Coordinates of C-alpha atoms and ligand atoms in Angstrom, one line a residue:
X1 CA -9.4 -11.4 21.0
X2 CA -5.6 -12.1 21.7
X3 CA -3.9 -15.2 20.4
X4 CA -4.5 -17.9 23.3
X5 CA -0.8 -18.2 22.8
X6 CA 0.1 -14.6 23.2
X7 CA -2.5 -14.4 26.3
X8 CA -1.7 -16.9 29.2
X9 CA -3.5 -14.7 32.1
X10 CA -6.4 -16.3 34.7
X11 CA -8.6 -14.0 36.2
X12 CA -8.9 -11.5 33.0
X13 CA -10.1 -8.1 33.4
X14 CA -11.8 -7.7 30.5
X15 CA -13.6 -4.1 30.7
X16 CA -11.7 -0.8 31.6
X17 CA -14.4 -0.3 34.2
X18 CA -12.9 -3.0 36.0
X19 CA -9.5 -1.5 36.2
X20 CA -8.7 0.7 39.5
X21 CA -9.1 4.1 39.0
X22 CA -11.6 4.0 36.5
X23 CA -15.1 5.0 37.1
X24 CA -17.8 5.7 34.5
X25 CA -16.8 9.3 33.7
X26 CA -12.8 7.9 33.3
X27 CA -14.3 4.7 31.5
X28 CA -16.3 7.2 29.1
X29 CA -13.7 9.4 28.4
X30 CA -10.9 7.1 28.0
X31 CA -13.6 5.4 25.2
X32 CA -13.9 8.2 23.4
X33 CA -10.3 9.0 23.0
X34 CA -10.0 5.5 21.7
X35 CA -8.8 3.6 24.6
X36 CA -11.4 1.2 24.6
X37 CA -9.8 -1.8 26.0
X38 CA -7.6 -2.8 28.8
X39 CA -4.9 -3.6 26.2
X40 CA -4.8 -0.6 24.4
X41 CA -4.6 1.1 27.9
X42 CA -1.2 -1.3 28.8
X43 CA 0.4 -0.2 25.4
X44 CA -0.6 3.3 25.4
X45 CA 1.7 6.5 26.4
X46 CA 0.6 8.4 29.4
X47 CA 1.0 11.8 27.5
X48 CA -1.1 10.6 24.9
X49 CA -3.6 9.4 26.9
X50 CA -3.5 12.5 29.2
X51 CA -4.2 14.7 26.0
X52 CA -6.9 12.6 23.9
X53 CA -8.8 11.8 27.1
X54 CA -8.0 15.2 29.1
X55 CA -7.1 13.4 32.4
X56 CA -4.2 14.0 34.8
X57 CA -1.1 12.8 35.0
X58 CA -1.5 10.8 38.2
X59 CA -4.4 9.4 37.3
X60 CA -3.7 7.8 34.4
X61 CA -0.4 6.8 35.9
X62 CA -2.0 4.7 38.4
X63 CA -4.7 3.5 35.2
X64 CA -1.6 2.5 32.9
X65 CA -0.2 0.8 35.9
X66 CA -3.4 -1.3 36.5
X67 CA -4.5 -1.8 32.7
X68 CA -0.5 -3.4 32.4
X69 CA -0.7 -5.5 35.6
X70 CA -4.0 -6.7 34.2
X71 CA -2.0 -8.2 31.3
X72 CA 0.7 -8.9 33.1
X73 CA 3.0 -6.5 30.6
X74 CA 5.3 -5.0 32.9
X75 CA 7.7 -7.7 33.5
X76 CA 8.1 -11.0 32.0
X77 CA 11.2 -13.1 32.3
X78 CA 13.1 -14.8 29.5
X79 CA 11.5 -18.0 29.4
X80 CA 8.1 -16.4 29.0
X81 CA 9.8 -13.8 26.5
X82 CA 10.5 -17.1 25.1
X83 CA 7.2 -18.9 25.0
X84 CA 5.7 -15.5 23.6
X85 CA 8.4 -15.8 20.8
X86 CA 7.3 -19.3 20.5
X87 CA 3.5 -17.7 19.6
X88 CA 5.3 -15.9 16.5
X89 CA 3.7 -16.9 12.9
X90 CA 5.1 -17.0 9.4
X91 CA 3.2 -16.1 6.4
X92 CA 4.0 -17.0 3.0
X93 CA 4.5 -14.8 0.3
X94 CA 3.4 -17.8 -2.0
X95 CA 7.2 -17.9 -2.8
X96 CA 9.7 -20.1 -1.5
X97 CA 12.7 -18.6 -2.3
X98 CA 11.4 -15.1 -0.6
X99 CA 10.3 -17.1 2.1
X100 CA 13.5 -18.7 2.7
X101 CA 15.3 -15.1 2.3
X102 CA 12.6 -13.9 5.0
X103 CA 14.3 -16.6 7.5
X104 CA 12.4 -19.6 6.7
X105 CA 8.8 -19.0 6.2
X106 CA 7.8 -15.8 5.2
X107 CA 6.6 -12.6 7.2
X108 CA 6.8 -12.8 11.0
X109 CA 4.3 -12.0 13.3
X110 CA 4.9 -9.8 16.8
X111 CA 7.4 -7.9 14.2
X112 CA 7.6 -4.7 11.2
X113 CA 9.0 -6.0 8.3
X114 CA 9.6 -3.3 5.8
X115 CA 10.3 -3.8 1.7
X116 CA 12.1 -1.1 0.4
X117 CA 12.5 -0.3 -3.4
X118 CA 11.8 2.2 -6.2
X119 CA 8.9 2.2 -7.8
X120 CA 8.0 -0.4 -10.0
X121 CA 9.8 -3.1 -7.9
X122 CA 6.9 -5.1 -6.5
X123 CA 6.1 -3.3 -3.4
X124 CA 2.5 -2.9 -4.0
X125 CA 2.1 -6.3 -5.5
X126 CA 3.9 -8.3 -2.7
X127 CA 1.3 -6.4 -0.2
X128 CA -1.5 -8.0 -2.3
X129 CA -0.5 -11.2 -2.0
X130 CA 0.1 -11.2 1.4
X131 CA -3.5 -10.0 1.9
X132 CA -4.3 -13.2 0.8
X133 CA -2.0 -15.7 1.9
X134 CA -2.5 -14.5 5.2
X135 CA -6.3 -15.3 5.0
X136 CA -5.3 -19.2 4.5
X137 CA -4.7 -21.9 6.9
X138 CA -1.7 -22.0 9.3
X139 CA -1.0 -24.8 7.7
X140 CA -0.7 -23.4 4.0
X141 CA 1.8 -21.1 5.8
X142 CA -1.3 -18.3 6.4
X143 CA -2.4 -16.6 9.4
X144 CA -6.0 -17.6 9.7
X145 CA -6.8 -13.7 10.0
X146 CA -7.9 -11.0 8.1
X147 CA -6.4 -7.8 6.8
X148 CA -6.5 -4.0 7.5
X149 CA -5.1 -2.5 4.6
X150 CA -3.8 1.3 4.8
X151 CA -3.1 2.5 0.9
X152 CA -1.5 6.1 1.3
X153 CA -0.9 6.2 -2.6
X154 CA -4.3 4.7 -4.0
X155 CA -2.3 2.0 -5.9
X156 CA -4.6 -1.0 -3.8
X157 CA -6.0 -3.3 -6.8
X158 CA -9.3 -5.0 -5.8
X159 CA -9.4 -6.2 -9.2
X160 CA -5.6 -7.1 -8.9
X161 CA -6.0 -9.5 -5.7
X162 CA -9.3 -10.8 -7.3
X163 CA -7.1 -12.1 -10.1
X164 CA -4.2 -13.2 -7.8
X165 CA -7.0 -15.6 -6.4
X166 CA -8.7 -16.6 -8.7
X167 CA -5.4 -17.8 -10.2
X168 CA -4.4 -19.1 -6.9
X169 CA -7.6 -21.3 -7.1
X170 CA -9.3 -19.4 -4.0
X171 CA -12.4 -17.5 -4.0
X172 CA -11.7 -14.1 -4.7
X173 CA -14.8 -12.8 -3.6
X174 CA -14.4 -14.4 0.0
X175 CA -10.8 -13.1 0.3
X176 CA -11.8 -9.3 -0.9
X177 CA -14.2 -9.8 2.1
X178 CA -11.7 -10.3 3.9
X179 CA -9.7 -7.1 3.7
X180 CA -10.7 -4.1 5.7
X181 CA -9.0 -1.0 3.8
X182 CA -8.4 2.4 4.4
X183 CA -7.2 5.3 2.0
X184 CA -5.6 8.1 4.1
X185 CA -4.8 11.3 2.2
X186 CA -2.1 12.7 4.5
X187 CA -0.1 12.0 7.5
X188 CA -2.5 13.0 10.0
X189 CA -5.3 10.6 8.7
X190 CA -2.5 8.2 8.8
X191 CA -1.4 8.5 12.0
X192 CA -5.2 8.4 13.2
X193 CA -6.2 5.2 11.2
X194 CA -3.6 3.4 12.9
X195 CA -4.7 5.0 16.2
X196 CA -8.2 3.5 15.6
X197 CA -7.3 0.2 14.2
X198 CA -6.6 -1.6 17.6
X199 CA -9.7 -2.5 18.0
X200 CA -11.1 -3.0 14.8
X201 CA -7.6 -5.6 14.7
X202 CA -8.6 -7.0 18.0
X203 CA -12.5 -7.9 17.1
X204 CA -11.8 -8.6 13.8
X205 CA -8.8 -11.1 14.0
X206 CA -6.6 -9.3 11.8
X207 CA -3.4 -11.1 10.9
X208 CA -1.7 -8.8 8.8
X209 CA -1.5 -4.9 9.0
X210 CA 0.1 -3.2 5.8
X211 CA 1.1 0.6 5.2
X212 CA 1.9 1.0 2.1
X213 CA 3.6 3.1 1.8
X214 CA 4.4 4.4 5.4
X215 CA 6.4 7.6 4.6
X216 CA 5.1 8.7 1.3
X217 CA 2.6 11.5 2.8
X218 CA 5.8 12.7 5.8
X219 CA 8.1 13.3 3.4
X220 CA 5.4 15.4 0.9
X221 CA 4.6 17.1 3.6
X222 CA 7.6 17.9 5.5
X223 CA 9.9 19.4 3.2
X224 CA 12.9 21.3 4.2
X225 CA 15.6 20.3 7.2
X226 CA 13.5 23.2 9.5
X227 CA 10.7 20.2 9.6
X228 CA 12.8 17.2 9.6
X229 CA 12.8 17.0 13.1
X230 CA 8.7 17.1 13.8
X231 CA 8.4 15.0 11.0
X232 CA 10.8 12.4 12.5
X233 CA 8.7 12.8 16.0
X234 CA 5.6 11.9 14.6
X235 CA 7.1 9.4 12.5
X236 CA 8.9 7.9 15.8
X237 CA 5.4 8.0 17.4
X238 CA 3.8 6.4 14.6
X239 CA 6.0 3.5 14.1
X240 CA 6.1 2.7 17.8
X241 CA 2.2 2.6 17.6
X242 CA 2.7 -0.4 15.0
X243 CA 5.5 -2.4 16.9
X244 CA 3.2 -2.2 20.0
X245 CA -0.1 -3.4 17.9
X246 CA 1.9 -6.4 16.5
X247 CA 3.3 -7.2 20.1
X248 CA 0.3 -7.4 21.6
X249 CA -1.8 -8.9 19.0
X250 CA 0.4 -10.8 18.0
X251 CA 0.2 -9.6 14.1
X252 CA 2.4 -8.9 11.4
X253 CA 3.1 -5.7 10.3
X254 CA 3.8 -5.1 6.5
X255 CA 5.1 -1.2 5.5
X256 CA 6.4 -0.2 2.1
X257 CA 9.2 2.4 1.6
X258 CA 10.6 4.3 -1.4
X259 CA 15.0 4.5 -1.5
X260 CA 16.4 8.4 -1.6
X261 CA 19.7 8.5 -3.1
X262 CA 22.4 8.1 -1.5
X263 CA 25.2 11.2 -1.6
X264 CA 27.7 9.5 0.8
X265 CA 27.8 6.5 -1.1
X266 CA 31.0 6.6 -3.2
X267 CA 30.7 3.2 -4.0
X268 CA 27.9 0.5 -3.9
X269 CA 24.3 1.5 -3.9
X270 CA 23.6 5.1 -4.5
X271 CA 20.3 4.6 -2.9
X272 CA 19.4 4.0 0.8
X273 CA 15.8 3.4 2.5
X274 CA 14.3 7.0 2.9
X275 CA 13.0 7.3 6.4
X276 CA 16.7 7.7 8.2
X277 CA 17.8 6.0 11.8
X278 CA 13.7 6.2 12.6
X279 CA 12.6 4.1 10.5
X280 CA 15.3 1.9 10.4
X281 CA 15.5 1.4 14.0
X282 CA 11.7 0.6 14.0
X283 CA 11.7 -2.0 11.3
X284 CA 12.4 -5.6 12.8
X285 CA 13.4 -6.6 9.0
X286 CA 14.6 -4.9 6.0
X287 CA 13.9 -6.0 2.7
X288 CA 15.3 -4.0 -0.5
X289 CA 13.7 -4.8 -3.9
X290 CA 15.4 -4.0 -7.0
X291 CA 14.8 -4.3 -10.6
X292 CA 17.1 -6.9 -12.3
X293 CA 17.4 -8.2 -15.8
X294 CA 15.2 -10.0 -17.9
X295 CA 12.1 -8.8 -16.1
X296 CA 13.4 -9.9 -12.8
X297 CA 13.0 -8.5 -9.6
X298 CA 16.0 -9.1 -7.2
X299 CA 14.9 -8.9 -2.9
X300 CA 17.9 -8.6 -0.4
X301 CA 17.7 -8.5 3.1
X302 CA 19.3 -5.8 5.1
X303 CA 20.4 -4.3 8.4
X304 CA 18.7 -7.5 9.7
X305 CA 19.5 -8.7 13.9
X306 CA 19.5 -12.5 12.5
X307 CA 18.5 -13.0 9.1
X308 CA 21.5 -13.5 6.7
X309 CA 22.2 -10.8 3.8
X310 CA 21.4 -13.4 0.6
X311 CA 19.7 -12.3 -2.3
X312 CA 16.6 -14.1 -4.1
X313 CA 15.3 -13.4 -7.4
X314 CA 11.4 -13.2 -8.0
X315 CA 8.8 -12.4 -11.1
X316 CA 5.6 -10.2 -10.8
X317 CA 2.6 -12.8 -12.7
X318 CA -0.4 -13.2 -12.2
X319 CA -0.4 -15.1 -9.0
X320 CA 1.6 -12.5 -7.7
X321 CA 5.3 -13.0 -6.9
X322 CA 6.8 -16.2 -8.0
X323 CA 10.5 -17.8 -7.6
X324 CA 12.9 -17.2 -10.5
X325 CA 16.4 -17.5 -11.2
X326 CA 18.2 -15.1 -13.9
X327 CA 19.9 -16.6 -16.9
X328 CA 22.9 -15.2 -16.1
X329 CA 23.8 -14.8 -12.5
X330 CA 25.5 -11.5 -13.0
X331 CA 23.7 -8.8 -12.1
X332 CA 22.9 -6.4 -14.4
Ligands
LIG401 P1 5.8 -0.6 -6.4 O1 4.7 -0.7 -5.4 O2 7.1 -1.2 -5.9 O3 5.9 0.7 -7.0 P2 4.1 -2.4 -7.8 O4 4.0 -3.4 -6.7 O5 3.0 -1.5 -8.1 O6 5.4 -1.5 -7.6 O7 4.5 -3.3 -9.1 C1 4.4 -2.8 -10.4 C2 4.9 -3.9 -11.3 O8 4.0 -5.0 -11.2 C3 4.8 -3.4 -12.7 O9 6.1 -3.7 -13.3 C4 3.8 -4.2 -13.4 O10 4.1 -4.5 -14.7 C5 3.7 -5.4 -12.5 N1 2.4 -6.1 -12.6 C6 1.3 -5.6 -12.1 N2 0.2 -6.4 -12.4 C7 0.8 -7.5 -13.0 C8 0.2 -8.7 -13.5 N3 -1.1 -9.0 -13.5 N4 1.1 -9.6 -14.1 C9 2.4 -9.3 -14.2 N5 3.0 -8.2 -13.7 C10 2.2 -7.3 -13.1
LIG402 MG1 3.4 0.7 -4.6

């Protein structure tokens, strides 16, 4: 179901029969492709839903047109852009610190927010914990939802977040059950899992979506500049998908993402995000992880509309990420 607070409209069309222009055959048709509901029809692209449900162009014109005046999506002014902002969640990462770097409380809702780093930096480990504090109370800074977990990589841990909550004091077999998970094996699958997962994240009241990672399989599989630009299409596609899911759902959306050096950088970083203006345009917030001394971990937020560029320091333990602060406030 959508959030109460996301969902303010009376009379509700509820069934895609309902909408005009849709008769069984359409209703069948446009099921089968995946557009099961009248929201995924408001969010979805006519071309896309010309070729998946092999209708014409004016007619599912006139169906997009309905399903979005069903849920009132086509125009909204500022004070209910406002009151839909004011529906946006936090979740903790169990960390104040990275909380506080995140803008106050953590991870937002209706939003991508993408942590960047090289391997090793916590990417994997901050998704785990988030696949549990997003399981707790609103009021424990959770989202009172569950989880659909895509793992492109195969580095998801059930035995990892089981420690996490048994060290958190929670039931670790109750938050496991929480967590719907996927392993995709290339971009495709990807792209399709996420195609699915509307309504599986509509019936199932999931809080928290995570990719990680969301590029690994693109850029394995388009190699060469010849396929940069398809790959960047798709990609587009793929991420627009994701912004449109936490919009209308009102969930967060967690993606990992590996840096690629850097060869314009003379001085500073010699690593940037891998994923170019695509990805970057797509991700609300931007959150680079790097390895610092002593152990440390160091997060810094970038290329964000309103957050501040700070830094926060963090340990991986057993409870997942915790605050720290270096011995010596030089970096390394
Ligand atoms: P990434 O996804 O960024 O490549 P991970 O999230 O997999 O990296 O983090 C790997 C790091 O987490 C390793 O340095 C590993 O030592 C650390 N780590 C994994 N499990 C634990 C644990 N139970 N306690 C402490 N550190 C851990
Ligand atoms: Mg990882």
């Amino acid at each position: 179901m959508l959030s109460d607070k996301v969902d303010k409209v009376p009379d509700k069309i509820e069934n895609i029969q309902d909408l005009e222009g849709v008769g069984p055959v359409t209703a069948g048709k446009l099921t089968d492709a995946g557009f099961d509901s009248v929201e995924a029809l408001a969010v979805a692209p006519i071309r896309e839903v010309m070729d998946k449900a092999n209708l014409e162009s004016s007619a599912v014109t006139k169906i997009i047109k309905a399903a979005r005046q069903a849920i009132q999506l086509d125009f909204i002014n500022a004070k209910e852009l406002w009151e839909k902002r004011q529906g946006m969640l936090k979740l903790t990462t169990g960390a104040k610190n990275f909380d506080r770097l995140l803008g106050g409380s953590g991870v937002e809702t209706q939003a991508i927010t993408e942590f960047v780093g090289e391997f090793g930096t916590g990417k994997s480990q901050l998704c785990m914990k988030l696949s549990i504090t997003a399981q707790q109370p609103q009021k424990d800074g959770g989202l009172e939802g569950k989880i659909l977990f895509i793992d492109t990589e195969g580095t998801f841990a059930p035995q990892r977040i089981h420690q996490m909550a048994q060290a958190m004091q929670l039931e670790p077999e109750k938050i496991l059950e929480g967590i719907f998970y996927s392993r995709v094996y290339n971009s495709d699958h990807q792209i399709l899992a996420v195609d699915r997962s509307f309504k599986l994240c509509q019936e199932e009241n999931i809080k928290l979506l995570i990719v990680d990672s969301v590029l690994s399989h693109f850029r394995s599989e388009y190699i060469g500049r010849e396929n940069l630009s398809e790959r960047q299409q798709k990609l587009n596609a793929h991420l627009h998908k994701l912004t449109r899911i936490a919009q209308a759902l009102n969930l967060a959306v967690v993606v990992t993402n590996q840096v690629q050096a850097n060869p314009q950088a003379f001085f500073g970083d010699p690593t940037r995000p891998a994923g170019g203006h695509i990805l970057a345009h797509a991700s609300t917030h931007r959150i680079m992880l790097r390895k610092a001394s002593g152990g440390l971990r160091a997060a810094k937020v970038i290329d964000s509309p309103f957050l501040p560029e700070s830094e926060t320091f963090y340990r991986i333990t057993e409870k997942g990420i915790e605050d720290a602060t270096p011995k010596a406030r030089r970096e390394d």
